[in-house]
Coordinates of C-alpha atoms and ligand atoms in Angstrom, one line a residue:
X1 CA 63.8 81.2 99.8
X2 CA 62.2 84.1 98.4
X3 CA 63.5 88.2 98.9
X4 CA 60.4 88.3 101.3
X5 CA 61.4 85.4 103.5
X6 CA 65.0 86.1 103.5
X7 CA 64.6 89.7 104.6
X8 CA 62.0 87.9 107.3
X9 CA 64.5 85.7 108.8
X10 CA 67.0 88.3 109.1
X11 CA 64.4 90.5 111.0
X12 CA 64.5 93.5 108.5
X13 CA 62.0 95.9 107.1
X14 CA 62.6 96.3 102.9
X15 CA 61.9 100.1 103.1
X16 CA 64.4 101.2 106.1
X17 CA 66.7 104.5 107.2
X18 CA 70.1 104.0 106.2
X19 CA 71.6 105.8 109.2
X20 CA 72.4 103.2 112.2
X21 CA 74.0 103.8 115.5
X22 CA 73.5 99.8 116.6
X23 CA 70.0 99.7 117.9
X24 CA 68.9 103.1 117.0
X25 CA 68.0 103.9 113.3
X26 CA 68.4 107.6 112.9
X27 CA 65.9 109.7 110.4
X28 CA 68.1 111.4 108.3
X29 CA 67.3 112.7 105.1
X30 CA 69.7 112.1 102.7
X31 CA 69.3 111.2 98.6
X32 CA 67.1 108.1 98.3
X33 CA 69.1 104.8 97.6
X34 CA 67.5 101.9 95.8
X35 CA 69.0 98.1 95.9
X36 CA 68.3 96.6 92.9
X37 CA 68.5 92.7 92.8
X38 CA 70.8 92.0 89.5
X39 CA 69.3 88.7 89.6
X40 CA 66.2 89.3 88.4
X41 CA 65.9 93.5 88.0
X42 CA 63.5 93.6 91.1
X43 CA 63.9 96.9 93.0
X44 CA 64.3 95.0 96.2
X45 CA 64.3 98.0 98.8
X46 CA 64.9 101.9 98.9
X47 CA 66.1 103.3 102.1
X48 CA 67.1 107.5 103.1
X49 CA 70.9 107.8 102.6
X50 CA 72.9 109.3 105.2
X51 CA 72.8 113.4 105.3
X52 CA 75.2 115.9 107.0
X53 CA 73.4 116.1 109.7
X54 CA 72.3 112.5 110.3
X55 CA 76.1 112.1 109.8
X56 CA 77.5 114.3 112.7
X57 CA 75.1 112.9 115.1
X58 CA 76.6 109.1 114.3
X59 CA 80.3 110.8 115.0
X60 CA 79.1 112.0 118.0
X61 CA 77.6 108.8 119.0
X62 CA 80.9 106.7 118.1
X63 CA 83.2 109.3 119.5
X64 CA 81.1 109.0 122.8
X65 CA 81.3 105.0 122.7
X66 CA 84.4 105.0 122.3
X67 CA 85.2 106.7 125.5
X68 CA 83.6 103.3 127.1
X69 CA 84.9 101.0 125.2
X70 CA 88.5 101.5 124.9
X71 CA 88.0 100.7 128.6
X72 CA 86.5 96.9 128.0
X73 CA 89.4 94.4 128.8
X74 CA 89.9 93.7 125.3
X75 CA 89.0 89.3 126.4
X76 CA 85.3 91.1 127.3
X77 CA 85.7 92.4 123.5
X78 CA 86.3 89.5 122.2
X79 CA 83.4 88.1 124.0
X80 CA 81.3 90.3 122.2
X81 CA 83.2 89.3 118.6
X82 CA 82.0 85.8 119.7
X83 CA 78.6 86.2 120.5
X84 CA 78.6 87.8 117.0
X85 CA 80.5 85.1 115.3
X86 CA 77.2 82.9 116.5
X87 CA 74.7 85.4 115.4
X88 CA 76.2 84.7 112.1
X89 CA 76.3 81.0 112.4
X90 CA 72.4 81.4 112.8
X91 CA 72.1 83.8 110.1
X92 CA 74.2 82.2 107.5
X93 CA 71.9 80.7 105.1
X94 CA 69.4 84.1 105.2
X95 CA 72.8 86.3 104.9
X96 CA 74.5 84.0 102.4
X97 CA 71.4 83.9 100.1
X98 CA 70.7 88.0 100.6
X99 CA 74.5 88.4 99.9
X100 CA 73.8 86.0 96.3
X101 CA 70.3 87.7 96.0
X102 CA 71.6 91.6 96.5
X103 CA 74.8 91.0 94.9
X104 CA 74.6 88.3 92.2
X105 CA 77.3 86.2 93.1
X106 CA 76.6 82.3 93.3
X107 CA 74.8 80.6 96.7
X108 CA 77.8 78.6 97.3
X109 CA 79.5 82.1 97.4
X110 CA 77.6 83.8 99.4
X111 CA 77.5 81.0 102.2
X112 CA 81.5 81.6 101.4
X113 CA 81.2 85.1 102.3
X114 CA 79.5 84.7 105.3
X115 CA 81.9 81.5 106.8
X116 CA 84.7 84.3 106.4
X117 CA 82.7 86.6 108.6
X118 CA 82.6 83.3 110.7
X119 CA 86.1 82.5 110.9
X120 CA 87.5 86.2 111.2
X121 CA 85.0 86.3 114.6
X122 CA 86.7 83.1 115.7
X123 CA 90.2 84.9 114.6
X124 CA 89.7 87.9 116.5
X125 CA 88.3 86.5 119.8
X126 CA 91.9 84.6 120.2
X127 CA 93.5 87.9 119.3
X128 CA 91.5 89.7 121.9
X129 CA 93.8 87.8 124.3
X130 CA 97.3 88.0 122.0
X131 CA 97.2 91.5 121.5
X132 CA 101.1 91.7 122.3
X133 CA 103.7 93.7 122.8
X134 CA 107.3 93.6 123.0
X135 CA 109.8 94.0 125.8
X136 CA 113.2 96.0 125.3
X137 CA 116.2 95.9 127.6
X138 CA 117.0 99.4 128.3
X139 CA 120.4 100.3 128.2
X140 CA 120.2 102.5 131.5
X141 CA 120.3 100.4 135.3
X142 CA 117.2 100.8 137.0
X143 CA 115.2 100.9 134.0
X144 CA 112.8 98.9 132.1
X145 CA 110.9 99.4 128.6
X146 CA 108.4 97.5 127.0
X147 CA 105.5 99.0 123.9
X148 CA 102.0 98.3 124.2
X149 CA 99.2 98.8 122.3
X150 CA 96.2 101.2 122.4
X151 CA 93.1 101.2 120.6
X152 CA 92.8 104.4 117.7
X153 CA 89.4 105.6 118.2
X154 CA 86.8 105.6 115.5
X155 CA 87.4 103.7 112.7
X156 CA 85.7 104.2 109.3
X157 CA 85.1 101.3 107.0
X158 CA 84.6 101.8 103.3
X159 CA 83.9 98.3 101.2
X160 CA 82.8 97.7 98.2
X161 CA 79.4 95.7 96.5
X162 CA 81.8 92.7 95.5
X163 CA 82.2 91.4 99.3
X164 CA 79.2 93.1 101.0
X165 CA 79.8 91.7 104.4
X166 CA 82.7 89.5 104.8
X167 CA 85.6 92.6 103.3
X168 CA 83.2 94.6 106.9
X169 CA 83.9 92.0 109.0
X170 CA 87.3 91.5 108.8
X171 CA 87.8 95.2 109.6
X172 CA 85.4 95.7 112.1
X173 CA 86.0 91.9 114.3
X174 CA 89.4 93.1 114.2
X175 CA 89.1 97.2 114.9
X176 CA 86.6 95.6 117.7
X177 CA 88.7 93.6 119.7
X178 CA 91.0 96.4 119.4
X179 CA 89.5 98.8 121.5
X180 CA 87.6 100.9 118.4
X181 CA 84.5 101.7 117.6
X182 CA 83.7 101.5 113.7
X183 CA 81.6 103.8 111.2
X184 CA 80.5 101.6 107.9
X185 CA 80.1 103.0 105.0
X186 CA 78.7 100.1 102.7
X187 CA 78.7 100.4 98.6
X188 CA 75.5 102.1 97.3
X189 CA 75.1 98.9 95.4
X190 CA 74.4 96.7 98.0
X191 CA 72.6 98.7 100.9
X192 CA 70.5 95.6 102.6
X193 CA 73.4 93.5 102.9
X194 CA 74.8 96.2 105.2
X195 CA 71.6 96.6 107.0
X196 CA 71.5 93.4 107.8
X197 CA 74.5 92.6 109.0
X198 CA 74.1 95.7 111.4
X199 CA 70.5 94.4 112.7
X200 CA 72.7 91.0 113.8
X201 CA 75.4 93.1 115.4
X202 CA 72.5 95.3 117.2
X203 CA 71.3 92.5 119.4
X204 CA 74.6 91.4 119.9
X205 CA 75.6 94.4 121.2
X206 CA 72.3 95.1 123.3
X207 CA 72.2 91.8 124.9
X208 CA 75.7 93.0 126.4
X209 CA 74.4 96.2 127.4
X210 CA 76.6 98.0 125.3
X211 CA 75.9 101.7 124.6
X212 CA 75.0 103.2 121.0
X213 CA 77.8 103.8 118.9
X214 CA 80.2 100.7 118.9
X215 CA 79.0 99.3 115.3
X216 CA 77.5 102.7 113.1
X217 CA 76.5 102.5 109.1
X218 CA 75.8 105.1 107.3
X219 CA 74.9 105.3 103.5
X220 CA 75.3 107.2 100.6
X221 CA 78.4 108.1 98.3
X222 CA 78.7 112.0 100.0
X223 CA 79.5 109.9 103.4
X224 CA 82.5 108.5 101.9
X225 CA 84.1 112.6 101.8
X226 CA 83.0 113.0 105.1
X227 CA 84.4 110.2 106.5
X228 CA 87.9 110.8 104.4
X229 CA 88.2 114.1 105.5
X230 CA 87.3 114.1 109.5
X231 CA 89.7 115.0 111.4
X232 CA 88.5 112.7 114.3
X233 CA 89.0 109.4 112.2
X234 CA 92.8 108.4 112.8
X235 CA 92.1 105.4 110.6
X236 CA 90.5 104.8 107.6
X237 CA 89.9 101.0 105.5
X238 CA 89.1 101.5 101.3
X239 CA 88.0 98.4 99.2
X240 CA 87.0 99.8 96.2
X241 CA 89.0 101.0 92.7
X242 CA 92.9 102.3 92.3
X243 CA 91.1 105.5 90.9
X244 CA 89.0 106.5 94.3
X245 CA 91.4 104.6 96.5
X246 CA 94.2 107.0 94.9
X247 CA 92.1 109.9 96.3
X248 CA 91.3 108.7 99.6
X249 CA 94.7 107.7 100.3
X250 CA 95.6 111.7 99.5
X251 CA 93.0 113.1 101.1
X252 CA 93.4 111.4 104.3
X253 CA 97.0 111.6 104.0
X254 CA 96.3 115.4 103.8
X255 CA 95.6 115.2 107.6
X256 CA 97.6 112.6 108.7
X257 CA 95.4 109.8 109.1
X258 CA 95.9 106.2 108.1
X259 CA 94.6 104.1 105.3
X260 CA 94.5 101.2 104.8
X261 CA 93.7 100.8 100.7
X262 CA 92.9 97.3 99.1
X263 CA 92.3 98.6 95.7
X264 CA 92.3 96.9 92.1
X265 CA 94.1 93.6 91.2
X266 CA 95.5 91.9 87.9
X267 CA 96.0 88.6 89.2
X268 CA 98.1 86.5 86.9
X269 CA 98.6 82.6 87.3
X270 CA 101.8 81.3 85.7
X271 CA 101.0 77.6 83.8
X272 CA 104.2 75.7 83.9
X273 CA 105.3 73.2 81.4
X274 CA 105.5 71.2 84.9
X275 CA 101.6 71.9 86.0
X276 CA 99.1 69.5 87.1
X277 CA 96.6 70.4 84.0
X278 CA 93.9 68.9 85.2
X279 CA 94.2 71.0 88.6
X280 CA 95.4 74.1 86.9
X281 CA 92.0 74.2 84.7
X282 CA 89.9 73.5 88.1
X283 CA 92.2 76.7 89.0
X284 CA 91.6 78.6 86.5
X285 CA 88.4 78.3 85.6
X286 CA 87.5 79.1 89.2
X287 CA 89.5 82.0 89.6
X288 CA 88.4 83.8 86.5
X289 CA 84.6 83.2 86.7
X290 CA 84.1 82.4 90.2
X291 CA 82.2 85.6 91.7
X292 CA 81.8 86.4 87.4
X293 CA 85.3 87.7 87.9
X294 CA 84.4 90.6 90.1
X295 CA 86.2 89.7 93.1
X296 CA 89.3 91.1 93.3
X297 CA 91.5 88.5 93.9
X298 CA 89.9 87.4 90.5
X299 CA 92.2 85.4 87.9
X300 CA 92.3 87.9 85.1
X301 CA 95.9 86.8 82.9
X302 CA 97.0 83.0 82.2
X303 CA 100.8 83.3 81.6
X304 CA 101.3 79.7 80.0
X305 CA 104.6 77.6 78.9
X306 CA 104.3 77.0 75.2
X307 CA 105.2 73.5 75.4
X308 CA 101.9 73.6 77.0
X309 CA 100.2 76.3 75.8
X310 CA 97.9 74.4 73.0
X311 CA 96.7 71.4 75.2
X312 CA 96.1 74.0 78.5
X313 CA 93.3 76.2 76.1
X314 CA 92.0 73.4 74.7
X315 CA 91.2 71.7 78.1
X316 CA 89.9 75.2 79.2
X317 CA 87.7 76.2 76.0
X318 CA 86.4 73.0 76.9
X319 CA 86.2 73.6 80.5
X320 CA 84.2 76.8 79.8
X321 CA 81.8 75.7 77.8
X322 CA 80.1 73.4 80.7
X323 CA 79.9 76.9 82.3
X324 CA 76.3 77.0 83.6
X325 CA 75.3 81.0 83.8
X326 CA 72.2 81.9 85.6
X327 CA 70.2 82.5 88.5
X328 CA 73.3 82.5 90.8
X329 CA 70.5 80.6 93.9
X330 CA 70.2 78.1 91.6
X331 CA 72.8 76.1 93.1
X332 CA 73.3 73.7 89.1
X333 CA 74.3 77.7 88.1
X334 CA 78.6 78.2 88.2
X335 CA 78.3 81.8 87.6
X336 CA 75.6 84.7 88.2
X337 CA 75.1 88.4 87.1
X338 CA 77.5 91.0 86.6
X339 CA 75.9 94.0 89.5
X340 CA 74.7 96.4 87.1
X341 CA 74.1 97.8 83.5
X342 CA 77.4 99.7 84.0
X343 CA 79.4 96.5 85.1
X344 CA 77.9 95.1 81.3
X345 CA 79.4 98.0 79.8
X346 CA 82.6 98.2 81.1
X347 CA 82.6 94.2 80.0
X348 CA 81.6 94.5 76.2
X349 CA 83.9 97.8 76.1
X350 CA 87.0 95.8 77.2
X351 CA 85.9 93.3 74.4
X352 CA 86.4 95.9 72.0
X353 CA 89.7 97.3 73.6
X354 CA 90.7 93.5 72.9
X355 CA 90.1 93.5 69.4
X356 CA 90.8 96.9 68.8
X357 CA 94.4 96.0 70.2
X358 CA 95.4 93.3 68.5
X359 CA 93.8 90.1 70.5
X360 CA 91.8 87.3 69.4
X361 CA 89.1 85.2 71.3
X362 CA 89.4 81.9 72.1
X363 CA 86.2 81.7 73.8
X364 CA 83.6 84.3 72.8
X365 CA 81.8 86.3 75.1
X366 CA 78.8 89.0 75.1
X367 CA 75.2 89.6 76.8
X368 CA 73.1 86.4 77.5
X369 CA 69.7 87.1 76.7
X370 CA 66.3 85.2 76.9
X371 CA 64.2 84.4 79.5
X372 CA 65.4 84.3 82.9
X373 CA 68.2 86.7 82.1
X374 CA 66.1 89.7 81.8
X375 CA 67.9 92.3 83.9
X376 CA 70.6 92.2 81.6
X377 CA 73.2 91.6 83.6
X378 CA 74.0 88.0 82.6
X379 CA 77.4 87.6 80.2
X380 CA 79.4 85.0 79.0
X381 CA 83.2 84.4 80.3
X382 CA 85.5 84.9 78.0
X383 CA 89.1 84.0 76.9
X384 CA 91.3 85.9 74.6
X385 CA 95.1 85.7 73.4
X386 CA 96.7 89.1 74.0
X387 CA 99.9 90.6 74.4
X388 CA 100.7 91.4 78.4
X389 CA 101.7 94.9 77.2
X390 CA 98.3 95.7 75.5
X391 CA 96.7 99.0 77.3
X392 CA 93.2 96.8 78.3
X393 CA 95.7 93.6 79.7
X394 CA 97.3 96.4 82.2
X395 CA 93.8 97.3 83.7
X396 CA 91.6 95.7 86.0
X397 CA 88.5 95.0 84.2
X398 CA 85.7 93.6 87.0
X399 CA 84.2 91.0 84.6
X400 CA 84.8 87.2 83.1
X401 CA 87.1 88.2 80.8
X402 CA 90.2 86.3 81.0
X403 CA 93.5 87.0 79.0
X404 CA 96.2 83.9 77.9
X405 CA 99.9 84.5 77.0
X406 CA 102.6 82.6 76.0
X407 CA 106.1 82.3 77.9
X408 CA 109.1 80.8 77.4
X409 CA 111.5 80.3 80.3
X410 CA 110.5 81.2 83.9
X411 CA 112.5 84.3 84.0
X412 CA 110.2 85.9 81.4
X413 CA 107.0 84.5 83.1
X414 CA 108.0 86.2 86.4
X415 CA 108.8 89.2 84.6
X416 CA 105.4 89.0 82.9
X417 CA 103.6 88.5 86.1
X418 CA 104.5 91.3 87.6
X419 CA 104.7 94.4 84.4
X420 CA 101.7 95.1 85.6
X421 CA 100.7 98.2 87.9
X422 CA 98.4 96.2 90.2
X423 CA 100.3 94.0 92.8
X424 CA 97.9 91.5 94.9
X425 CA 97.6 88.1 93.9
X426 CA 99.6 85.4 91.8
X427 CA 100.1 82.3 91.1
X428 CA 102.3 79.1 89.8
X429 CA 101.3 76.0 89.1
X430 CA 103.6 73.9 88.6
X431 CA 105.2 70.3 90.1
X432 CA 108.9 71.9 89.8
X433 CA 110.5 72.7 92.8
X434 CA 113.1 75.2 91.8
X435 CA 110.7 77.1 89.8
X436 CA 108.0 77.0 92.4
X437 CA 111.1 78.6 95.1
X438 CA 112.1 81.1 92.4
X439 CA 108.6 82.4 92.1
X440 CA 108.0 82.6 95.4
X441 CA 111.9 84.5 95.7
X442 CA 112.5 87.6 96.6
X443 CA 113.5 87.7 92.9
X444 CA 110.2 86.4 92.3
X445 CA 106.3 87.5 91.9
X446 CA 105.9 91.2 93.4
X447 CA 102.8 90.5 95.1
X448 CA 101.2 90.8 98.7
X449 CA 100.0 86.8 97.6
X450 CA 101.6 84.4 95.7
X451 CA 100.1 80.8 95.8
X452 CA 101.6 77.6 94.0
X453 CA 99.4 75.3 93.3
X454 CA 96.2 76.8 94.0
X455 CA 94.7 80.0 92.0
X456 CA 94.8 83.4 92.9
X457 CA 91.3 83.8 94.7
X458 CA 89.5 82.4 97.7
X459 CA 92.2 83.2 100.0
X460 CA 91.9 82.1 103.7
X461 CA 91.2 84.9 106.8
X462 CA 94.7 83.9 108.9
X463 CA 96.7 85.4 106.3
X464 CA 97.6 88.9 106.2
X465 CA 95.3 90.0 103.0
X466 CA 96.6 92.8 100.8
X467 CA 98.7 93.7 97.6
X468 CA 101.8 96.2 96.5
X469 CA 102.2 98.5 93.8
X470 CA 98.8 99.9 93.3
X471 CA 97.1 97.3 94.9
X472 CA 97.4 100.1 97.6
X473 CA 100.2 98.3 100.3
X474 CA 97.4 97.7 103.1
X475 CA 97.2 94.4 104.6
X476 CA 93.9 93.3 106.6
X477 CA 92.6 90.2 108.0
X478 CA 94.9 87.8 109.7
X479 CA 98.4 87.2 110.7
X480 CA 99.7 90.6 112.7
X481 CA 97.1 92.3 110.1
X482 CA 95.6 94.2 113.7
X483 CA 98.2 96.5 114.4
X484 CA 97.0 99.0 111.6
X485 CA 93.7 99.0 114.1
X486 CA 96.2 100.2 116.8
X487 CA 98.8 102.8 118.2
X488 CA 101.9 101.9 119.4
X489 CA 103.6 103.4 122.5
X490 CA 106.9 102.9 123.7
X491 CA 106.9 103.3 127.8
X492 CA 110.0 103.4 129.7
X493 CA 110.0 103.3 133.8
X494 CA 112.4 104.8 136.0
X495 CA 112.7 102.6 139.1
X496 CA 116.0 103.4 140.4
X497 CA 116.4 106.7 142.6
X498 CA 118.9 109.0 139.6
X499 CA 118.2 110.1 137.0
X500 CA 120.5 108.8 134.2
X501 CA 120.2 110.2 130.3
X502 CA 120.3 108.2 127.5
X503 CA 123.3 107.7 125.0
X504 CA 125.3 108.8 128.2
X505 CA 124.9 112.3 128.2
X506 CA 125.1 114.4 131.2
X507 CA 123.4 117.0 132.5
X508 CA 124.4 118.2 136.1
X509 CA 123.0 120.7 138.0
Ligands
LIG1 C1 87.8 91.1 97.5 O1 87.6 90.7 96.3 O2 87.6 92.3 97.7 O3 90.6 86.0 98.5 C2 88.2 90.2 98.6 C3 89.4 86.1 98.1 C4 88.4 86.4 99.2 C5 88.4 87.9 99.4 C6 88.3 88.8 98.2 N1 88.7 85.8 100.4 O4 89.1 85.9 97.0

């Protein structure tokens, strides 16, 4: 499939507003936004970002829809979640391969993407029937007290280029069924993605006979203040860096909203002198190129037993050099493009920081150039031996580059493993019962994931997804994930015919 067909099949017009109520695509006349394709440099589409203006009249929309909405049995919402849950099952090979195409990330990964679009659909259309609430025995006769829960209002959704659907849907499937109505605010990087994904919602939505204003998107960076700082959005969702996530989180502290922040990761996985090898470099390897390291669940430090430590790089030097880079639709490719010029940048710089700081490569890396890689974006993974303390080993850097360490006795791996400042996903692979336990302790890895046996990436939509520590604390997706999307009030019901006060006290007249 070409750009041309793909943008065909998904109904969608290359030059388009960026401003989106559901059916209604609003003029607005904001800076000019252009999706480049990493893939190949092509500009594919420029669209009109989102101005003031164009913004206040998708707030007024949303606030309006909400007023219906929150009304919907939240079953009849979940109907809706399902009907879109289809939509995708028809789209999925025209999404998956405009996810791969806008964002560079490999076929097989983009399919990925949009199956967890899939299953958080499926997800939330059970909840839609489970939202419960519990029932308290009230210590006064004649009395009964139970919580439920209430939808928020609007919700506003900030992701990121890396997942440029699927990170969406799990908000918005969730915020749905709810009760809330959602504002999107995709990343610049990847506009079409988002525009997509709201044409499929559209007809969803206008098949029901649902009004305007139950799934908005709006565009451009200066939306992401606006959204941070109104007033009439209790909730907000950030996926994006530890730096901008550190100033929404204070700015929509500032007014007493909520966030919930998924910011940067630095995802170790601890190689035990007890690990499966052969599964561990599968692991590994997957973790720390898969998505060319920019997801951020990404394996970024390999904390390794030394008993171990010589035959686990040699398998994985090997490993990387059947690496096949390239044109990520190519399905014989492993890995694609980093997103931009500045992603290569940030790359070759933290090559630098390496060496500069005392590390060694074990596998080079640096620009692949030649024909097909053009647009620059295409790099090698690479592995290097550092120290965990090293300045460039405590940041997240959104590329291939993978660090290796040496530990001795679990104690010092676990300790390793989590002196960093990130907190989201982690890792053990080992066949070693007590060390698997430890690790997973509550003396153990620090994380809001911790996996043995399986890398730190690619985890499933039923768990609650989210890290500590600077990862930001949020948790979205599955398990009880949905009550950030929802307010909780505690109602207690005088049935009897006085009028009793709690903790005894009394009042008479
Ligand atoms: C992200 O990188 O922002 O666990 C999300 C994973 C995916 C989600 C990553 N399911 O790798």
């Amino acid at each position: 499939m070409n750009i041309n067909e793909i943008l065909n099949k998904l109904g969608i017009e290359p030059d388009n507003s960026g401003t989106s109520t559901g059916s209604k695509w609003l003029a607005s006349k904001g800076a000019v936004i252009s999706s480049s394709s990493p893939v190949n440099g092509q500009v594919i589409a420029s669209l009109q970002s989102t101005d003031a203006a164009g913004y206040e009249k998708v707030m007024e929309q949303a606030s309006q829809a909400f007023l219906h909405w929150r009304k919907v049995p939240a079953p009849k919402r979940g109907e809706m979640v399902r009907q879109f849950g289809d939509a995708l099952r028809e789209h999925k090979d025209a999404l998956g391969a405009l996810v791969s195409f806008e964002m560079g990330k490999s076929l097989q990964e983009g399919m990925g993407e949009v199956q967890e679009m899939i299953d958080i659909c499926d997800f939330a259309v059970g909840l839609s029937r489970q939202l419960y609430g519990l029932t308290m025995h009230s210590e006064r006769p004649g009395h009964r007290m139970y919580e439920q829960w209430h939808p928020l209002g609007v919700v506003g959704i900030i992701s990121a280029f890396n997942f440029p659907v699927a990170v969406w849907a799990w908000n918005t499937a969730l915020a749905w069924v709810c009760g809330n109505v959602c504002v999107w605010k995709p990343s610049s990087k990847t506009p079409l993605c988002a525009i997509a994904c709201q044409h499929i919602v559209a007809k969803v939505l206008k098949a029901n006979d649902l009004p305007e204003g139950i799934s908005n998107l709006v565009t451009g960076n200066a939306c992401g203040t606006l959204i941070n700082e109104d007033k009439r959005i209790p909730l907000i969702s950030f996926t994006g860096s530890t730096r901008v996530g550190k100033v929404v989180s204070a700015t929509v502290a500032g007014r007493f909203g909520r966030s919930i922040l998924e910011l940067g990761g630095n995802n170790a996985i601890v190689i035990s002198a007890s690990a499966d090898l052969e599964m561990s470099v599968i692991g590994a390897v997957f973790g720390a190129v898969g998505t060319a390291g920019q997801r951020c669940t990404s394996t970024r430090r390999l904390i390794i037993h030394e008993s171990v430590y010589d035959d686990f790089t040699a398998k994985l030097a090997k490993a990387y050099g059947q690496i096949k880079i390239g044109d990520p639709l190519d399905e014989n490719n492993h890995m694609g493009p980093l997103i931009d010029q500045g992603a290569v940048e940030d790359y070759l710089n933290a090559i630098e920081q390496v060496k500069q700081q005392g590390g060694r490569f074990l596998v080079e890396g640096g620009v692949v150039n030649g024909p097909g890689f053009e647009s620059g974006c295409y790099v090698k993974p690479c592995i290097a031996e550092v120290k965990n303390h090293y300045a460039i080993v405590q940041e997240e850097t959104f590329a291939p580059v993978l660090y290796v360490m040496k530990y001795k006795d679990i104690a010092e791996a676990i300790a390793m493993q989590n002196d960093v400042p990130q907190g989201l996903s982690s890792a053990i692979m080992t066949l070693n019962l007590r060390e698997a336990e430890q690790f997973l302790s509550a003396a153990g890895s620090d994380c809001g994931i911790a996996n043995v046996n399986i890398g730190t990436s690619g985890a499933e939509i039923g768990g609650a997804f989210g890290g500590e520590k600077e990862t930001g604390g949020g948790r979205e997706s599955g398990s009880d994930a949905w009550k950030g999307y929802m307010r909780r009030q505690t109602n207690t019901i005088n049935y009897s015919n006085t009028l009793p006060l709690a903790q005894g006290i009394k009042f008479d007249l």
